[in-house]
XYZ file of C-alpha atoms in Angstrom:
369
model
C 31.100 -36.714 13.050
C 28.539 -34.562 11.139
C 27.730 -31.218 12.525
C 24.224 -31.892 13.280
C 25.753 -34.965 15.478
C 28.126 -32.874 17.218
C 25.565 -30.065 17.866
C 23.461 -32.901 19.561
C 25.451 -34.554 21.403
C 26.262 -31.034 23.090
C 22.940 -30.334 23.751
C 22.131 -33.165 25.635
C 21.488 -32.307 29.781
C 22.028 -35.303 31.740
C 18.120 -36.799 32.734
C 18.305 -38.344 36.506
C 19.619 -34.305 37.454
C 17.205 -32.864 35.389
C 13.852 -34.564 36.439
C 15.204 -33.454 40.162
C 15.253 -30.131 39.255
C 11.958 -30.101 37.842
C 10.447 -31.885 41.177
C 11.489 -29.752 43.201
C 10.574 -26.665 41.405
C 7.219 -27.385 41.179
C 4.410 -25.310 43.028
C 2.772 -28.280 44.431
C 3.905 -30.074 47.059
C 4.332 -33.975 46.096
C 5.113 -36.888 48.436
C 5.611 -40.273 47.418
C 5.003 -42.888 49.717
C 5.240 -46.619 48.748
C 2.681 -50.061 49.829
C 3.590 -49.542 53.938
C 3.171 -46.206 53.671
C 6.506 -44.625 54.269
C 7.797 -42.077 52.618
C 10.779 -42.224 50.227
C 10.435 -38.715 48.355
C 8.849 -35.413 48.717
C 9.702 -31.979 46.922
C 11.097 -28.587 48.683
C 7.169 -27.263 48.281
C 6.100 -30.350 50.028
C 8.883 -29.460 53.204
C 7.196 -25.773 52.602
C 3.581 -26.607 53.223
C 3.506 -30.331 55.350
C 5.003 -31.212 58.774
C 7.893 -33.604 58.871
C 7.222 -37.443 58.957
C 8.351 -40.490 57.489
C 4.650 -42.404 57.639
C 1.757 -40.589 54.572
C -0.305 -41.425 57.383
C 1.563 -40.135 60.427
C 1.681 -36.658 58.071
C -1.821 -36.700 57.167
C -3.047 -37.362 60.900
C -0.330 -34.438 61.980
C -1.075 -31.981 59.402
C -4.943 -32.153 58.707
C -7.252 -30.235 61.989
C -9.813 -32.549 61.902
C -7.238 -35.948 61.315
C -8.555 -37.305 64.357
C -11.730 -38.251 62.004
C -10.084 -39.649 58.992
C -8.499 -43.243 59.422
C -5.695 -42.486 57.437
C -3.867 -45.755 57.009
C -7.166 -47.217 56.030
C -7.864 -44.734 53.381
C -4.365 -44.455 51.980
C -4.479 -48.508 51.298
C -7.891 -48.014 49.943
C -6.664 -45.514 47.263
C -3.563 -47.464 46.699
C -5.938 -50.303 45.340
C -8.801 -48.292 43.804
C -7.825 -47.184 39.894
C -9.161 -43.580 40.557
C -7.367 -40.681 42.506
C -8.901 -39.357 45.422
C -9.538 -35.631 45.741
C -10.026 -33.333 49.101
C -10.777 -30.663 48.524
C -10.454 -27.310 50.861
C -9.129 -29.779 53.542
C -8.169 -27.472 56.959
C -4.769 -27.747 57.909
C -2.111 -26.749 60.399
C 1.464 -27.647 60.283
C 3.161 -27.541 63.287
C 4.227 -23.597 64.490
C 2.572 -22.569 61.330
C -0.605 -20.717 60.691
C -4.052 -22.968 59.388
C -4.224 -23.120 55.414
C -6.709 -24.854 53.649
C -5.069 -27.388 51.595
C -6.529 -29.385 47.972
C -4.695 -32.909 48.458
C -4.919 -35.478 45.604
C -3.430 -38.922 46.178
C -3.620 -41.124 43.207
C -1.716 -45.183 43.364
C 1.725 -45.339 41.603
C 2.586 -47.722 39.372
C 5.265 -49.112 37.973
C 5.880 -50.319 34.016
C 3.848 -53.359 34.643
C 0.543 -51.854 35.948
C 1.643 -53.158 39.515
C 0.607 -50.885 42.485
C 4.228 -49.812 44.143
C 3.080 -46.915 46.495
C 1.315 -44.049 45.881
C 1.238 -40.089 45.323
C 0.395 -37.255 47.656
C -0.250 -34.287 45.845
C -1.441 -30.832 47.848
C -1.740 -27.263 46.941
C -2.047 -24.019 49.068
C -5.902 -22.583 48.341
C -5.784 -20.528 50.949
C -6.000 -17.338 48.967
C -8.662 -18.305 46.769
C -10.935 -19.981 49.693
C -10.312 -16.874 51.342
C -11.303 -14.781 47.869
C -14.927 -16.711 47.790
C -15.533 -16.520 51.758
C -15.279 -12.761 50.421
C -17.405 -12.687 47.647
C -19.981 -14.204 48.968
C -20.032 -11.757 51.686
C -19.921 -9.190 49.632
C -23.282 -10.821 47.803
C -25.169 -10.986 50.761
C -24.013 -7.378 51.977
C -25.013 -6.339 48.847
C -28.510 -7.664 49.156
C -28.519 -6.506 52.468
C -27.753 -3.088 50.984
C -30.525 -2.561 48.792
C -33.176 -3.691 51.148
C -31.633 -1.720 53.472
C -32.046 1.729 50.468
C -35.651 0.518 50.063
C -36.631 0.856 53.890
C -34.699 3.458 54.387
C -36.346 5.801 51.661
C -39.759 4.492 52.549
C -39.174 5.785 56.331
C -37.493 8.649 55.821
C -40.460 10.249 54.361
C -42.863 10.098 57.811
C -39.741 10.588 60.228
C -38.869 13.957 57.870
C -42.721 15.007 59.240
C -42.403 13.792 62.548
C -39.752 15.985 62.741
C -41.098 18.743 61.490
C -44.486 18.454 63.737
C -42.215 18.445 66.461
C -40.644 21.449 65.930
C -43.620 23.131 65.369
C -45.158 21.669 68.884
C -42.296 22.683 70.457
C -42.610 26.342 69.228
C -46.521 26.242 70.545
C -45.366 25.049 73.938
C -42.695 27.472 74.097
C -45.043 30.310 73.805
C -47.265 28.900 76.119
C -44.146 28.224 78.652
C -45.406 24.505 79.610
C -41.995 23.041 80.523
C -42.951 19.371 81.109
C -44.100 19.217 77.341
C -41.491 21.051 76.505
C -38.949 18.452 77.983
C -41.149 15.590 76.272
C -40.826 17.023 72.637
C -37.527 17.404 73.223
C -36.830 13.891 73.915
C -38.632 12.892 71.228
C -36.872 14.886 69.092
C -34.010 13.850 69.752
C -35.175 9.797 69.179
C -36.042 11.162 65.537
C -32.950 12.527 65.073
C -31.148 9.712 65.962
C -33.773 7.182 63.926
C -33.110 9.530 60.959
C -29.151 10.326 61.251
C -29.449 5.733 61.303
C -31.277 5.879 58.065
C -28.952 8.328 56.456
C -25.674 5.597 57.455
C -27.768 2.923 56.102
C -28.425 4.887 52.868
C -24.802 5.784 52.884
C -23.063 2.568 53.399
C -25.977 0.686 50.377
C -24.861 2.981 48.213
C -23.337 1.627 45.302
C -22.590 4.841 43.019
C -18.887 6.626 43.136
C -18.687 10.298 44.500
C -18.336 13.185 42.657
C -15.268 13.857 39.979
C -13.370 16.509 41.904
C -9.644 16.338 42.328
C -7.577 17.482 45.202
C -4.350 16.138 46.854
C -4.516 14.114 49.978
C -3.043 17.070 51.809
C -5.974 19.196 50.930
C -8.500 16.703 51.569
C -6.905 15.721 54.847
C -7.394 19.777 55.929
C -10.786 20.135 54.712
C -11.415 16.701 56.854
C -10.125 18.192 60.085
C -11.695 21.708 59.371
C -15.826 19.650 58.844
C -14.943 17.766 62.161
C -13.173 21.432 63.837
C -16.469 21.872 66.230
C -15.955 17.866 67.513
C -12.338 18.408 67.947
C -12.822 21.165 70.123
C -15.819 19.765 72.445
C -13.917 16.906 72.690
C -10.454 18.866 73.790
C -8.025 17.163 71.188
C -5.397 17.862 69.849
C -4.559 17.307 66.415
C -0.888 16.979 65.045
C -0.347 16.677 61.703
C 2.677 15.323 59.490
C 2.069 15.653 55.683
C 4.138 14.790 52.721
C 5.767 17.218 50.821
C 5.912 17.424 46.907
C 4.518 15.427 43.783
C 1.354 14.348 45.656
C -1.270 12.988 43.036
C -4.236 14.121 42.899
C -7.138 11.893 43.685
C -10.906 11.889 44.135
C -11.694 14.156 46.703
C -15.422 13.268 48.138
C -14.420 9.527 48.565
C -11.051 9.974 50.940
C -12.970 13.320 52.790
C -16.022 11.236 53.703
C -13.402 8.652 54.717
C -11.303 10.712 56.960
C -14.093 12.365 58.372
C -15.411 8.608 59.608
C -11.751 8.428 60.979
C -11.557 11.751 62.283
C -14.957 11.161 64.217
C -14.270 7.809 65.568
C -10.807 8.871 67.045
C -12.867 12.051 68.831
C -15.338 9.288 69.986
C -12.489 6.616 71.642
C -10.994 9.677 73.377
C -13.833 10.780 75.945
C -11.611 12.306 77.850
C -9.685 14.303 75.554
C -6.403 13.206 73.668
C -4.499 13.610 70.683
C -4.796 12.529 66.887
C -2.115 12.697 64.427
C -2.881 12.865 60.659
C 0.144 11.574 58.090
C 0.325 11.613 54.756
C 3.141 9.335 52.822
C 4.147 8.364 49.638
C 5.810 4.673 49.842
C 6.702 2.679 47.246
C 3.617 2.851 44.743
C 1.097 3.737 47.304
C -0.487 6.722 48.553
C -0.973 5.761 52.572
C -2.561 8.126 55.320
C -2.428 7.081 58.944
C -5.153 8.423 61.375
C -4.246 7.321 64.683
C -5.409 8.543 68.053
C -4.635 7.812 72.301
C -8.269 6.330 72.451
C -10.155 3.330 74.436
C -7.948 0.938 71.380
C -9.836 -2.109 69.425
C -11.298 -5.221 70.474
C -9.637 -8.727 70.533
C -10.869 -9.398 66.948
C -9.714 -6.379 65.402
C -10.788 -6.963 61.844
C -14.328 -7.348 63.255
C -14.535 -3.566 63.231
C -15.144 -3.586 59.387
C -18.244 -5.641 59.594
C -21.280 -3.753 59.146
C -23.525 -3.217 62.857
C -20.033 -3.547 64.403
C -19.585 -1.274 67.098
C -17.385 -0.855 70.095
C -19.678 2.261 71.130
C -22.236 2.137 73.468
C -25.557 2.142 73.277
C -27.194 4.592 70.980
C -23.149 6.106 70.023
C -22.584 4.195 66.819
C -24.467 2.347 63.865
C -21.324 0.156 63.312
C -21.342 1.319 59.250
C -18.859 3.994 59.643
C -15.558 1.928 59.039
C -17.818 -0.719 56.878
C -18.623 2.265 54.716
C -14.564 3.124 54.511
C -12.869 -0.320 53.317
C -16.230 0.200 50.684
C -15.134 3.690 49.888
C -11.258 2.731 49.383
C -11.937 -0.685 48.007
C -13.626 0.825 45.221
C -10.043 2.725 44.863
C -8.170 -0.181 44.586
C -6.866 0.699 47.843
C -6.537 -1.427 50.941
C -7.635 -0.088 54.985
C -6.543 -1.589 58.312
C -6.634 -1.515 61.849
C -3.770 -1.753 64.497
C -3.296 -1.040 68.131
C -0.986 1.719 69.103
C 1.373 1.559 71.812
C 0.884 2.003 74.868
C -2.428 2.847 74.102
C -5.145 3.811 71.116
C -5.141 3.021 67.504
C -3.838 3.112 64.070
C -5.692 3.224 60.856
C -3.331 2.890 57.858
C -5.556 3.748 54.113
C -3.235 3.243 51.506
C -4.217 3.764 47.855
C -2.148 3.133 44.513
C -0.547 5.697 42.882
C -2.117 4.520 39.813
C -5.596 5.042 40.883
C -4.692 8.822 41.677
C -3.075 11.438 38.808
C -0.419 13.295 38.659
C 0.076 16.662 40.437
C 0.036 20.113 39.082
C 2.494 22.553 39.479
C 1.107 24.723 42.533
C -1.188 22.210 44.186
């Protein structure tokens, strides 16, 4: 036997084992069914993402939300016979005990060496993620529209509120002389609708826009301090206490104006949920590759849908309390970071806001910081 013979015959991996191998690692899940639709084969991804059945149809009817719709049986025979696969495409699905994906399914006839129709081929995939990626983008497109108009009206307003305030101020010095205290008490309430019309404007101008904050570095310890020392005067009004918990050494540095006007919209909304007084606790970590500060407070807690609270207008506040852009203006603020924000309930009662940030998107300490 020649070498090149030997070294081939070595080489050789036994097929049937093989091909079962590759099956099953695929990341699609295929099923094959054959002409009375039962299923003789489907891959560990296919056990992953569809419920249990031995009927295509039976799974189909089981797995897909809206199933009730779709005659399966007649539309798997249909494809079995047509020469064309059939695609669905972002098809809802729930399996059962198991959260609802949207699944791509592809079933295309199989046939064997002769051109004869033997069964047929359930392909699906998991696009979930990138469903979910485009539900997000174009969000972000209309937010972003939203934003601008939002700049334009804003700037065009602010201009004739800036002198309605000021004429105010000036009546109310007039009246003052004169002691008329009914006017008084009218210019005063309608100073204080200006204020409020013009401290809206200033959220909308904040959350549209679009340009990062200034350059200067500090570590999240620092920041978080110079946070809770802007908001000091709210903190005491609203008699809370504030415990902090920081992390020691070899902090990065980061940009400072982004994560202070962030924890300042924390700081203030954990004052606001406790009316009655309470306590917020300030952390600073370092865990794994991220930088992640928890705010978290003994407030009033979330509503049922808690990411809700990151939608712009969203507010849990009542009337005339909130614009709902604070915590739309943080995930901006920290997305921009590369960083992630979330909401949690606390137990027994309040919340938790967890802001974590890569490491990467920071620099490294200096000595002395």
């Amino acid at each position: 036997m020649s070498p090149d013979a030997s070294l081939s015959a070595a080489s050789v991996v036994p097929l049937q084992p093989l091909l079962g191998a590759v099956f099953d690692s695929l990341p699609s899940g295929l099923v094959v069914f054959d002409r009375q639709l039962g299923i003789l084969l489907r891959n560990r991804t296919a056990e992953l993402l569809l419920p249990p059945a031995k009927n295509a149809a039976d799974l189909l009817a089981r797995l897909t939300v809206d199933g009730a719709c779709v005659d399966w049986p007649t539309e798997l025979r249909a494809i079995m016979q047509s020469p064309h696969s059939r695609h669905f495409d972002a098809l809802a699905a729930r399996a059962q005990g198991q959260p609802e994906v949207c699944l791509q399914l592809v079933m295309s006839p199989l046939r064997d060496g002769s051109s004869e129709v033997v069964g047929g081929l359930l392909v699906a995939d998991d696009v979930t993620a990138r469903i979910d990626m485009d539900r997000r983008l174009a969000i972000s497109e209309r937010m972003a529209s939203v934003g601008k108009l939002a700049a334009r009206v804003a700037h065009e307003l602010n201009n004739p509120l800036d002198g309605i305030l000021r004429f105010t101020n000036l009546a109310l010095r007039r009246v003052g002389a004169i002691g008329d205290g009914d006017t008084n008490r009218y210019l005063e309430n309608v100073k204080s609708g200006v204020t409020r019309m013009a401290q809206i404007l200033g959220s909308l101008l904040e959350f549209s826009r679009m340009a990062p904050g200034a350059n200067e570095q500090a570590t999240i310890n620092r920041i978080s301090d110079d946070a809770l020392a802007a908001m000091e005067g709210r903190i005491r009004e609203g008699n809370v206490t504030v415990v902090c918990n920081y992390h020691g050494a070899d902090l990065p540095m980061m940009r400072g104006s982004s994560m202070f006007q962030v924890l300042c919209n924390l700081i203030k909304n954990a004052i606001d949920a406790m009316p009655e007084g309470g306590t917020l606790w300030v952390a600073t970590r370092v865990i794994d590759q991220d930088l992640v500060v928890m705010v978290e407070d003994t407030g009033i807690g979330l509503p049922e849908d808690i990411e809700k609270v990151f939608e712009p207008f969203f507010t849990t506040k009542s009337e005339g309390k909130g614009t709902g852009l604070g915590l739309a203006v943080c995930r901006d603020l920290i997305e921009r970071l590369g960083g992630t924000i979330t909401a949690g309930r606390r137990k027994p009662k309040g919340t938790t806001v967890v802001v974590r940030v890569p490491r990467q998107s920071c620099t490294p300490a200096k000595r002395g910081d």
